[in-house]
GROMACS .gro file of C-alpha atoms in nm:
model
  458
    1UNK     CA    1   6.274  -2.739  -4.922
    2UNK     CA    2   6.185  -2.598  -5.267
    3UNK     CA    3   6.184  -2.222  -5.320
    4UNK     CA    4   5.847  -2.050  -5.342
    5UNK     CA    5   5.737  -1.716  -5.485
    6UNK     CA    6   5.594  -1.520  -5.190
    7UNK     CA    7   5.439  -1.173  -5.228
    8UNK     CA    8   5.323  -1.101  -4.872
    9UNK     CA    9   5.644  -0.930  -4.755
   10UNK     CA   10   5.588  -0.555  -4.757
   11UNK     CA   11   5.821  -0.273  -4.646
   12UNK     CA   12   5.858  -0.398  -4.289
   13UNK     CA   13   5.575  -0.640  -4.216
   14UNK     CA   14   5.372  -0.922  -4.370
   15UNK     CA   15   5.035  -0.867  -4.534
   16UNK     CA   16   4.852  -1.058  -4.804
   17UNK     CA   17   4.534  -1.203  -4.945
   18UNK     CA   18   4.443  -1.536  -4.794
   19UNK     CA   19   4.506  -1.836  -5.015
   20UNK     CA   20   4.686  -1.622  -5.272
   21UNK     CA   21   4.967  -1.433  -5.099
   22UNK     CA   22   4.945  -1.587  -4.750
   23UNK     CA   23   4.861  -1.938  -4.633
   24UNK     CA   24   4.965  -2.186  -4.362
   25UNK     CA   25   5.271  -2.301  -4.558
   26UNK     CA   26   5.398  -1.945  -4.584
   27UNK     CA   27   5.321  -1.891  -4.214
   28UNK     CA   28   5.528  -2.199  -4.132
   29UNK     CA   29   5.814  -2.072  -4.349
   30UNK     CA   30   5.807  -1.735  -4.174
   31UNK     CA   31   5.826  -1.902  -3.834
   32UNK     CA   32   6.110  -2.127  -3.946
   33UNK     CA   33   6.299  -1.833  -4.101
   34UNK     CA   34   6.244  -1.612  -3.797
   35UNK     CA   35   6.387  -1.876  -3.565
   36UNK     CA   36   6.694  -1.925  -3.785
   37UNK     CA   37   6.775  -1.563  -3.874
   38UNK     CA   38   6.721  -1.444  -3.515
   39UNK     CA   39   6.893  -1.750  -3.358
   40UNK     CA   40   6.585  -1.738  -3.138
   41UNK     CA   41   6.540  -1.949  -2.829
   42UNK     CA   42   6.223  -1.779  -2.702
   43UNK     CA   43   5.954  -1.608  -2.913
   44UNK     CA   44   5.625  -1.448  -2.808
   45UNK     CA   45   5.326  -1.506  -3.041
   46UNK     CA   46   4.983  -1.344  -3.038
   47UNK     CA   47   4.695  -1.326  -3.284
   48UNK     CA   48   4.398  -1.107  -3.364
   49UNK     CA   49   4.030  -1.202  -3.388
   50UNK     CA   50   4.014  -1.287  -3.760
   51UNK     CA   51   3.879  -1.627  -3.860
   52UNK     CA   52   4.205  -1.723  -4.032
   53UNK     CA   53   4.434  -1.614  -3.749
   54UNK     CA   54   4.426  -1.931  -3.531
   55UNK     CA   55   4.535  -2.157  -3.818
   56UNK     CA   56   4.805  -1.917  -3.934
   57UNK     CA   57   4.931  -1.876  -3.577
   58UNK     CA   58   4.942  -2.255  -3.534
   59UNK     CA   59   5.150  -2.296  -3.850
   60UNK     CA   60   5.376  -2.006  -3.751
   61UNK     CA   61   5.434  -2.159  -3.408
   62UNK     CA   62   5.512  -2.497  -3.564
   63UNK     CA   63   5.776  -2.331  -3.782
   64UNK     CA   64   5.926  -2.153  -3.483
   65UNK     CA   65   5.946  -2.466  -3.269
   66UNK     CA   66   6.085  -2.678  -3.554
   67UNK     CA   67   6.348  -2.405  -3.589
   68UNK     CA   68   6.450  -2.459  -3.225
   69UNK     CA   69   6.258  -2.177  -3.052
   70UNK     CA   70   6.037  -2.210  -2.749
   71UNK     CA   71   5.709  -2.023  -2.791
   72UNK     CA   72   5.497  -1.848  -2.532
   73UNK     CA   73   5.153  -1.825  -2.688
   74UNK     CA   74   4.941  -1.524  -2.587
   75UNK     CA   75   4.641  -1.652  -2.783
   76UNK     CA   76   4.394  -1.374  -2.867
   77UNK     CA   77   4.587  -1.054  -2.794
   78UNK     CA   78   4.663  -0.713  -2.939
   79UNK     CA   79   4.985  -0.625  -3.115
   80UNK     CA   80   5.098  -0.411  -2.822
   81UNK     CA   81   5.053  -0.704  -2.583
   82UNK     CA   82   5.301  -0.893  -2.799
   83UNK     CA   83   5.539  -0.594  -2.789
   84UNK     CA   84   5.511  -0.572  -2.412
   85UNK     CA   85   5.558  -0.944  -2.348
   86UNK     CA   86   5.856  -0.964  -2.585
   87UNK     CA   87   6.041  -0.690  -2.398
   88UNK     CA   88   5.913  -0.757  -2.046
   89UNK     CA   89   5.997  -1.127  -2.046
   90UNK     CA   90   6.328  -1.100  -2.231
   91UNK     CA   91   6.226  -1.292  -2.543
   92UNK     CA   92   6.441  -1.301  -2.855
   93UNK     CA   93   6.152  -1.171  -3.063
   94UNK     CA   94   5.779  -1.156  -3.106
   95UNK     CA   95   5.521  -1.201  -3.381
   96UNK     CA   96   5.157  -1.092  -3.398
   97UNK     CA   97   4.930  -1.255  -3.656
   98UNK     CA   98   4.707  -0.968  -3.767
   99UNK     CA   99   4.573  -0.787  -4.070
  100UNK     CA  100   4.475  -0.486  -3.855
  101UNK     CA  101   4.228  -0.282  -4.066
  102UNK     CA  102   4.278  -0.461  -4.399
  103UNK     CA  103   3.983  -0.627  -4.580
  104UNK     CA  104   3.836  -0.945  -4.439
  105UNK     CA  105   4.011  -1.167  -4.696
  106UNK     CA  106   4.356  -1.051  -4.578
  107UNK     CA  107   4.584  -1.142  -4.294
  108UNK     CA  108   4.943  -1.069  -4.201
  109UNK     CA  109   5.211  -1.049  -3.932
  110UNK     CA  110   5.400  -0.787  -3.737
  111UNK     CA  111   5.746  -0.896  -3.625
  112UNK     CA  112   5.992  -0.753  -3.372
  113UNK     CA  113   6.333  -0.841  -3.234
  114UNK     CA  114   6.441  -0.855  -2.871
  115UNK     CA  115   6.325  -0.559  -2.666
  116UNK     CA  116   6.032  -0.513  -2.909
  117UNK     CA  117   6.272  -0.337  -3.148
  118UNK     CA  118   6.158  -0.332  -3.512
  119UNK     CA  119   6.351  -0.543  -3.760
  120UNK     CA  120   6.567  -0.333  -3.990
  121UNK     CA  121   6.372  -0.332  -4.320
  122UNK     CA  122   6.683  -0.341  -4.540
  123UNK     CA  123   6.876  -0.612  -4.358
  124UNK     CA  124   6.704  -0.817  -4.088
  125UNK     CA  125   6.357  -0.821  -4.245
  126UNK     CA  126   6.498  -0.865  -4.595
  127UNK     CA  127   6.710  -1.160  -4.479
  128UNK     CA  128   6.408  -1.325  -4.317
  129UNK     CA  129   6.201  -1.281  -4.634
  130UNK     CA  130   6.478  -1.422  -4.852
  131UNK     CA  131   6.515  -1.732  -4.635
  132UNK     CA  132   6.140  -1.790  -4.619
  133UNK     CA  133   6.122  -1.774  -4.997
  134UNK     CA  134   6.421  -2.000  -5.060
  135UNK     CA  135   6.332  -2.263  -4.802
  136UNK     CA  136   6.704  -2.327  -4.740
  137UNK     CA  137   6.660  -2.398  -4.370
  138UNK     CA  138   6.940  -2.542  -4.161
  139UNK     CA  139   6.866  -2.837  -3.929
  140UNK     CA  140   6.774  -2.720  -3.580
  141UNK     CA  141   6.944  -2.866  -3.274
  142UNK     CA  142   6.617  -2.907  -3.084
  143UNK     CA  143   6.240  -2.884  -3.106
  144UNK     CA  144   6.100  -2.596  -2.908
  145UNK     CA  145   5.828  -2.612  -2.643
  146UNK     CA  146   5.494  -2.430  -2.666
  147UNK     CA  147   5.359  -2.270  -2.346
  148UNK     CA  148   5.021  -2.096  -2.327
  149UNK     CA  149   5.083  -1.756  -2.170
  150UNK     CA  150   4.758  -1.586  -2.063
  151UNK     CA  151   4.918  -1.447  -1.746
  152UNK     CA  152   5.110  -1.192  -1.953
  153UNK     CA  153   4.793  -0.984  -1.980
  154UNK     CA  154   4.776  -0.901  -1.610
  155UNK     CA  155   5.136  -0.778  -1.613
  156UNK     CA  156   5.059  -0.571  -1.922
  157UNK     CA  157   4.746  -0.418  -1.768
  158UNK     CA  158   4.936  -0.326  -1.453
  159UNK     CA  159   5.216  -0.163  -1.653
  160UNK     CA  160   4.968   0.046  -1.854
  161UNK     CA  161   4.783   0.168  -1.549
  162UNK     CA  162   5.117   0.290  -1.410
  163UNK     CA  163   5.111   0.558  -1.682
  164UNK     CA  164   4.841   0.752  -1.496
  165UNK     CA  165   4.787   0.885  -1.144
  166UNK     CA  166   4.464   0.709  -1.055
  167UNK     CA  167   4.411   0.942  -0.758
  168UNK     CA  168   4.382   1.235  -1.003
  169UNK     CA  169   4.103   1.076  -1.211
  170UNK     CA  170   3.752   1.221  -1.199
  171UNK     CA  171   3.428   1.022  -1.246
  172UNK     CA  172   3.419   1.050  -1.622
  173UNK     CA  173   3.191   0.853  -1.853
  174UNK     CA  174   3.398   0.700  -2.134
  175UNK     CA  175   3.240   0.532  -2.437
  176UNK     CA  176   3.461   0.266  -2.597
  177UNK     CA  177   3.404   0.102  -2.935
  178UNK     CA  178   3.614  -0.209  -2.998
  179UNK     CA  179   3.459  -0.259  -3.343
  180UNK     CA  180   3.418  -0.633  -3.272
  181UNK     CA  181   3.796  -0.658  -3.310
  182UNK     CA  182   4.059  -0.773  -3.065
  183UNK     CA  183   4.042  -0.486  -2.815
  184UNK     CA  184   3.748  -0.595  -2.597
  185UNK     CA  185   3.901  -0.859  -2.366
  186UNK     CA  186   4.222  -0.658  -2.322
  187UNK     CA  187   4.029  -0.342  -2.242
  188UNK     CA  188   3.834  -0.536  -1.980
  189UNK     CA  189   4.160  -0.636  -1.809
  190UNK     CA  190   4.275  -0.273  -1.802
  191UNK     CA  191   3.936  -0.156  -1.672
  192UNK     CA  192   3.946  -0.419  -1.399
  193UNK     CA  193   4.294  -0.306  -1.293
  194UNK     CA  194   4.179   0.057  -1.285
  195UNK     CA  195   3.882  -0.040  -1.070
  196UNK     CA  196   4.108  -0.234  -0.837
  197UNK     CA  197   4.318   0.081  -0.795
  198UNK     CA  198   4.010   0.288  -0.718
  199UNK     CA  199   3.956   0.472  -1.047
  200UNK     CA  200   3.605   0.630  -1.054
  201UNK     CA  201   3.560   0.588  -1.429
  202UNK     CA  202   3.241   0.457  -1.589
  203UNK     CA  203   3.271   0.275  -1.921
  204UNK     CA  204   3.007   0.223  -2.189
  205UNK     CA  205   3.103  -0.061  -2.422
  206UNK     CA  206   2.992  -0.070  -2.788
  207UNK     CA  207   3.060  -0.357  -3.033
  208UNK     CA  208   3.275  -0.500  -2.759
  209UNK     CA  209   3.292  -0.874  -2.821
  210UNK     CA  210   3.536  -1.009  -3.081
  211UNK     CA  211   3.350  -1.136  -3.388
  212UNK     CA  212   3.544  -1.267  -3.688
  213UNK     CA  213   3.253  -1.185  -3.920
  214UNK     CA  214   3.289  -0.813  -3.834
  215UNK     CA  215   2.911  -0.749  -3.837
  216UNK     CA  216   2.968  -0.373  -3.818
  217UNK     CA  217   3.243  -0.365  -4.082
  218UNK     CA  218   3.621  -0.395  -4.057
  219UNK     CA  219   3.725  -0.188  -3.754
  220UNK     CA  220   3.897   0.118  -3.899
  221UNK     CA  221   3.771   0.438  -3.732
  222UNK     CA  222   3.986   0.653  -3.958
  223UNK     CA  223   3.731   0.600  -4.238
  224UNK     CA  224   3.460   0.870  -4.224
  225UNK     CA  225   3.185   0.616  -4.290
  226UNK     CA  226   3.284   0.426  -3.975
  227UNK     CA  227   3.283   0.725  -3.740
  228UNK     CA  228   2.907   0.791  -3.690
  229UNK     CA  229   2.863   0.471  -3.489
  230UNK     CA  230   3.093   0.608  -3.219
  231UNK     CA  231   2.984   0.972  -3.260
  232UNK     CA  232   2.617   0.885  -3.225
  233UNK     CA  233   2.680   0.667  -2.921
  234UNK     CA  234   2.876   0.942  -2.746
  235UNK     CA  235   2.577   1.174  -2.785
  236UNK     CA  236   2.320   0.907  -2.700
  237UNK     CA  237   2.486   0.815  -2.370
  238UNK     CA  238   2.607   1.164  -2.281
  239UNK     CA  239   2.967   1.042  -2.259
  240UNK     CA  240   3.254   1.274  -2.175
  241UNK     CA  241   3.452   1.131  -2.465
  242UNK     CA  242   3.460   0.839  -2.704
  243UNK     CA  243   3.745   0.604  -2.792
  244UNK     CA  244   3.757   0.361  -3.085
  245UNK     CA  245   4.023   0.117  -3.205
  246UNK     CA  246   4.125  -0.063  -3.520
  247UNK     CA  247   4.139  -0.442  -3.547
  248UNK     CA  248   4.454  -0.511  -3.342
  249UNK     CA  249   4.409  -0.188  -3.137
  250UNK     CA  250   4.752  -0.043  -3.201
  251UNK     CA  251   4.571   0.272  -3.319
  252UNK     CA  252   4.344   0.478  -3.096
  253UNK     CA  253   4.086   0.733  -3.218
  254UNK     CA  254   3.912   1.003  -3.016
  255UNK     CA  255   3.571   1.170  -3.020
  256UNK     CA  256   3.497   1.469  -2.799
  257UNK     CA  257   3.194   1.522  -2.577
  258UNK     CA  258   2.983   1.639  -2.874
  259UNK     CA  259   3.071   1.328  -3.076
  260UNK     CA  260   3.310   1.521  -3.301
  261UNK     CA  261   3.592   1.309  -3.442
  262UNK     CA  262   3.933   1.451  -3.348
  263UNK     CA  263   4.193   1.410  -3.627
  264UNK     CA  264   4.504   1.229  -3.509
  265UNK     CA  265   4.750   1.517  -3.558
  266UNK     CA  266   4.582   1.718  -3.282
  267UNK     CA  267   4.612   1.426  -3.042
  268UNK     CA  268   4.985   1.408  -3.121
  269UNK     CA  269   5.028   1.771  -3.014
  270UNK     CA  270   4.813   1.719  -2.706
  271UNK     CA  271   5.005   1.414  -2.586
  272UNK     CA  272   5.336   1.587  -2.660
  273UNK     CA  273   5.230   1.870  -2.429
  274UNK     CA  274   5.132   1.621  -2.158
  275UNK     CA  275   5.479   1.465  -2.155
  276UNK     CA  276   5.662   1.796  -2.183
  277UNK     CA  277   5.475   1.940  -1.887
  278UNK     CA  278   5.618   1.660  -1.673
  279UNK     CA  279   5.952   1.637  -1.858
  280UNK     CA  280   6.050   1.978  -2.002
  281UNK     CA  281   6.308   1.983  -2.278
  282UNK     CA  282   6.252   1.626  -2.393
  283UNK     CA  283   6.244   1.525  -2.760
  284UNK     CA  284   5.919   1.444  -2.940
  285UNK     CA  285   5.916   1.254  -3.271
  286UNK     CA  286   5.647   1.321  -3.532
  287UNK     CA  287   5.579   1.223  -3.893
  288UNK     CA  288   5.599   1.480  -4.177
  289UNK     CA  289   5.242   1.478  -4.309
  290UNK     CA  290   5.062   1.735  -4.087
  291UNK     CA  291   5.298   1.916  -3.852
  292UNK     CA  292   5.213   2.280  -3.788
  293UNK     CA  293   5.006   2.231  -3.473
  294UNK     CA  294   5.240   1.961  -3.342
  295UNK     CA  295   5.550   2.176  -3.386
  296UNK     CA  296   5.378   2.474  -3.225
  297UNK     CA  297   5.263   2.277  -2.919
  298UNK     CA  298   5.607   2.122  -2.875
  299UNK     CA  299   5.773   2.463  -2.895
  300UNK     CA  300   5.522   2.620  -2.656
  301UNK     CA  301   5.588   2.342  -2.405
  302UNK     CA  302   5.966   2.378  -2.432
  303UNK     CA  303   6.034   2.052  -2.614
  304UNK     CA  304   6.244   1.954  -2.913
  305UNK     CA  305   6.065   1.837  -3.228
  306UNK     CA  306   6.223   1.556  -3.431
  307UNK     CA  307   6.079   1.461  -3.770
  308UNK     CA  308   6.090   1.100  -3.892
  309UNK     CA  309   5.965   0.910  -4.193
  310UNK     CA  310   5.610   0.776  -4.167
  311UNK     CA  311   5.579   0.416  -4.045
  312UNK     CA  312   5.631   0.237  -3.717
  313UNK     CA  313   5.978   0.102  -3.802
  314UNK     CA  314   6.104   0.453  -3.882
  315UNK     CA  315   5.935   0.630  -3.589
  316UNK     CA  316   6.068   0.373  -3.344
  317UNK     CA  317   6.417   0.393  -3.488
  318UNK     CA  318   6.414   0.773  -3.455
  319UNK     CA  319   6.290   0.749  -3.097
  320UNK     CA  320   6.555   0.498  -3.002
  321UNK     CA  321   6.827   0.702  -3.174
  322UNK     CA  322   6.725   1.026  -3.001
  323UNK     CA  323   6.588   0.893  -2.674
  324UNK     CA  324   6.258   1.073  -2.739
  325UNK     CA  325   5.999   1.035  -2.467
  326UNK     CA  326   5.703   1.019  -2.706
  327UNK     CA  327   5.630   0.992  -3.077
  328UNK     CA  328   5.310   1.023  -3.275
  329UNK     CA  329   5.168   1.000  -3.625
  330UNK     CA  330   4.858   1.166  -3.765
  331UNK     CA  331   4.730   0.816  -3.850
  332UNK     CA  332   4.674   0.758  -3.473
  333UNK     CA  333   4.988   0.559  -3.392
  334UNK     CA  334   5.139   0.671  -3.062
  335UNK     CA  335   5.479   0.554  -2.931
  336UNK     CA  336   5.617   0.569  -2.578
  337UNK     CA  337   5.972   0.546  -2.448
  338UNK     CA  338   5.849   0.392  -2.123
  339UNK     CA  339   5.658   0.128  -2.319
  340UNK     CA  340   5.976  -0.010  -2.475
  341UNK     CA  341   5.958   0.255  -2.753
  342UNK     CA  342   5.655   0.068  -2.887
  343UNK     CA  343   5.316   0.191  -3.001
  344UNK     CA  344   5.004   0.152  -2.792
  345UNK     CA  345   4.638   0.218  -2.858
  346UNK     CA  346   4.552   0.194  -2.488
  347UNK     CA  347   4.801   0.433  -2.325
  348UNK     CA  348   4.668   0.739  -2.519
  349UNK     CA  349   4.315   0.725  -2.382
  350UNK     CA  350   4.448   0.674  -2.029
  351UNK     CA  351   4.660   0.989  -2.064
  352UNK     CA  352   4.374   1.188  -2.215
  353UNK     CA  353   4.136   1.086  -1.935
  354UNK     CA  354   4.395   1.198  -1.680
  355UNK     CA  355   4.445   1.528  -1.863
  356UNK     CA  356   4.071   1.598  -1.874
  357UNK     CA  357   4.048   1.514  -1.504
  358UNK     CA  358   4.336   1.742  -1.405
  359UNK     CA  359   4.248   2.034  -1.632
  360UNK     CA  360   3.877   2.046  -1.565
  361UNK     CA  361   3.827   2.098  -1.939
  362UNK     CA  362   3.649   1.874  -2.186
  363UNK     CA  363   3.839   1.719  -2.476
  364UNK     CA  364   3.668   1.963  -2.710
  365UNK     CA  365   3.765   2.250  -2.482
  366UNK     CA  366   4.127   2.139  -2.485
  367UNK     CA  367   4.146   2.118  -2.864
  368UNK     CA  368   3.893   2.349  -3.029
  369UNK     CA  369   4.129   2.648  -3.036
  370UNK     CA  370   4.412   2.432  -3.170
  371UNK     CA  371   4.196   2.295  -3.451
  372UNK     CA  372   4.089   2.649  -3.545
  373UNK     CA  373   4.448   2.778  -3.524
  374UNK     CA  374   4.589   2.507  -3.751
  375UNK     CA  375   4.319   2.369  -3.982
  376UNK     CA  376   4.407   2.081  -4.212
  377UNK     CA  377   4.245   1.909  -4.507
  378UNK     CA  378   4.272   1.558  -4.376
  379UNK     CA  379   4.438   1.300  -4.598
  380UNK     CA  380   4.302   1.312  -4.954
  381UNK     CA  381   4.380   1.013  -5.176
  382UNK     CA  382   4.413   1.036  -5.554
  383UNK     CA  383   4.423   0.726  -5.775
  384UNK     CA  384   4.644   0.817  -6.070
  385UNK     CA  385   4.748   0.659  -6.398
  386UNK     CA  386   5.090   0.830  -6.387
  387UNK     CA  387   5.177   0.944  -6.032
  388UNK     CA  388   5.521   1.077  -6.134
  389UNK     CA  389   5.378   1.305  -6.403
  390UNK     CA  390   5.103   1.425  -6.172
  391UNK     CA  391   5.348   1.513  -5.894
  392UNK     CA  392   5.572   1.688  -6.148
  393UNK     CA  393   5.284   1.919  -6.242
  394UNK     CA  394   5.232   2.014  -5.879
  395UNK     CA  395   5.602   2.082  -5.827
  396UNK     CA  396   5.623   2.290  -6.143
  397UNK     CA  397   5.337   2.508  -6.015
  398UNK     CA  398   5.435   2.540  -5.649
  399UNK     CA  399   5.802   2.451  -5.623
  400UNK     CA  400   5.947   2.791  -5.726
  401UNK     CA  401   5.733   2.970  -5.465
  402UNK     CA  402   5.816   2.744  -5.170
  403UNK     CA  403   6.013   2.880  -4.878
  404UNK     CA  404   6.144   2.530  -4.809
  405UNK     CA  405   6.123   2.172  -4.932
  406UNK     CA  406   6.162   1.855  -4.728
  407UNK     CA  407   6.184   1.503  -4.872
  408UNK     CA  408   6.181   1.304  -4.547
  409UNK     CA  409   5.868   1.122  -4.663
  410UNK     CA  410   5.722   1.217  -4.996
  411UNK     CA  411   5.754   1.588  -5.070
  412UNK     CA  412   5.668   1.865  -4.823
  413UNK     CA  413   5.662   2.225  -4.944
  414UNK     CA  414   5.626   2.512  -4.697
  415UNK     CA  415   5.504   2.864  -4.772
  416UNK     CA  416   5.411   3.170  -4.569
  417UNK     CA  417   5.122   3.050  -4.354
  418UNK     CA  418   5.062   2.710  -4.514
  419UNK     CA  419   5.223   2.387  -4.630
  420UNK     CA  420   5.141   2.060  -4.801
  421UNK     CA  421   5.276   1.706  -4.814
  422UNK     CA  422   5.246   1.466  -5.109
  423UNK     CA  423   5.327   1.098  -5.055
  424UNK     CA  424   5.310   0.805  -5.293
  425UNK     CA  425   5.163   0.478  -5.173
  426UNK     CA  426   5.408   0.188  -5.156
  427UNK     CA  427   5.154  -0.062  -5.283
  428UNK     CA  428   4.916   0.108  -5.532
  429UNK     CA  429   4.906   0.399  -5.782
  430UNK     CA  430   4.777   0.640  -5.518
  431UNK     CA  431   4.912   0.977  -5.409
  432UNK     CA  432   4.814   1.106  -5.065
  433UNK     CA  433   4.777   1.481  -5.008
  434UNK     CA  434   4.765   1.676  -4.681
  435UNK     CA  435   4.727   2.055  -4.674
  436UNK     CA  436   4.738   2.270  -4.359
  437UNK     CA  437   4.756   2.637  -4.270
  438UNK     CA  438   4.793   2.883  -3.989
  439UNK     CA  439   4.432   2.971  -3.916
  440UNK     CA  440   4.294   2.994  -4.271
  441UNK     CA  441   4.037   2.726  -4.353
  442UNK     CA  442   3.950   2.885  -4.686
  443UNK     CA  443   4.315   2.874  -4.790
  444UNK     CA  444   4.337   2.505  -4.703
  445UNK     CA  445   4.027   2.429  -4.911
  446UNK     CA  446   4.147   2.639  -5.206
  447UNK     CA  447   4.497   2.493  -5.213
  448UNK     CA  448   4.368   2.135  -5.174
  449UNK     CA  449   4.133   2.190  -5.469
  450UNK     CA  450   4.407   2.346  -5.683
  451UNK     CA  451   4.658   2.071  -5.609
  452UNK     CA  452   4.391   1.808  -5.667
  453UNK     CA  453   4.315   1.954  -6.008
  454UNK     CA  454   4.685   1.947  -6.098
  455UNK     CA  455   4.712   1.584  -5.988
  456UNK     CA  456   4.414   1.506  -6.208
  457UNK     CA  457   4.314   1.187  -6.028
  458UNK     CA  458   4.001   1.055  -5.862
   0.00000   0.00000   0.00000
């Protein structure tokens, strides 16, 4: 097969513009290369709700089966359902066709090895990409069989509900916003399992049905312009909390009882404390962008903080290497040792509902003091003509004063009472800034403005 220039392979997953960087031929090549490089005999495949996903999944599956792998097809399913089924059923790997929160003219794939382990970006994923590009496929010894696999969802829903003590749950009103993405049908299966177990929860569903046209915009609750829809609904219905997901629901976002959006870093600290209360002394993995509250909550709960590079492949590797019970990123990815070290956008809200029920406090009550104690700027993005020169100006100004510097991911400088992290985007001339402090909002605002002026971008 002739070689082809393919640009959709990113650091550790597949993402590209439809018809330009990703099409059915490339999807077929990826399936064929995955089967060969993994020597796969059984692969789990799922897809999100985008219009292009069924055709891409069909081509991917054809490549897998022509490469000798049997395929269990989840159909419409979230990324974490693919993770679960891959590990739970002993498959050699799994692939989810999804573009998550990317624009509507994009699609992509997330790929894992046996046990839902991420592919090593420098070896396994690089080898797969090279083979897909070259087209130098070896003849397979068989044609694989495709089996629809809808029953995996009930096993998944049961496993997730095991994360909480249903007897401890109070009759809370929970507003959920699926954003017309993939989450709705899966959430319904979890809600049905909770009801079967006697959970007294009441759910209010917003934008619940999958709709490939995304009539309310691409589901990405991290964007401020997308948050009022959930915030307003929480207030309108008098909900105890709100939950919203991105397109493939591997990220979970929270709104308190007033409709206030809760930045992801505070949820990381909260979930860390939940696990450490039950399992004192365990390790918790976090990313390096906004860390002061997370580190403090881990220390207060008697845990051990482990810092890892941003990104699911790196967080999961750190968790597996250290045996950490939980890991979290400020971007709302949450990882669980007892969920095959994979990320889930459904387990977090289950744990938060249980915590609210047990504590007798609202979500706002649990977090308001933490947010005041460790204010942060939120991620500020700067589009720059010369990112290296811009970062050099910041380091020249602040580097000599820093008490410490960490280069785990981008550059983190720490000072007395505050810190910041600067990270370059892997795909565009953008630098991302996060500033945080110990209790001083004015300091955060002032430092963010000063660093922004030094960066000189927009």
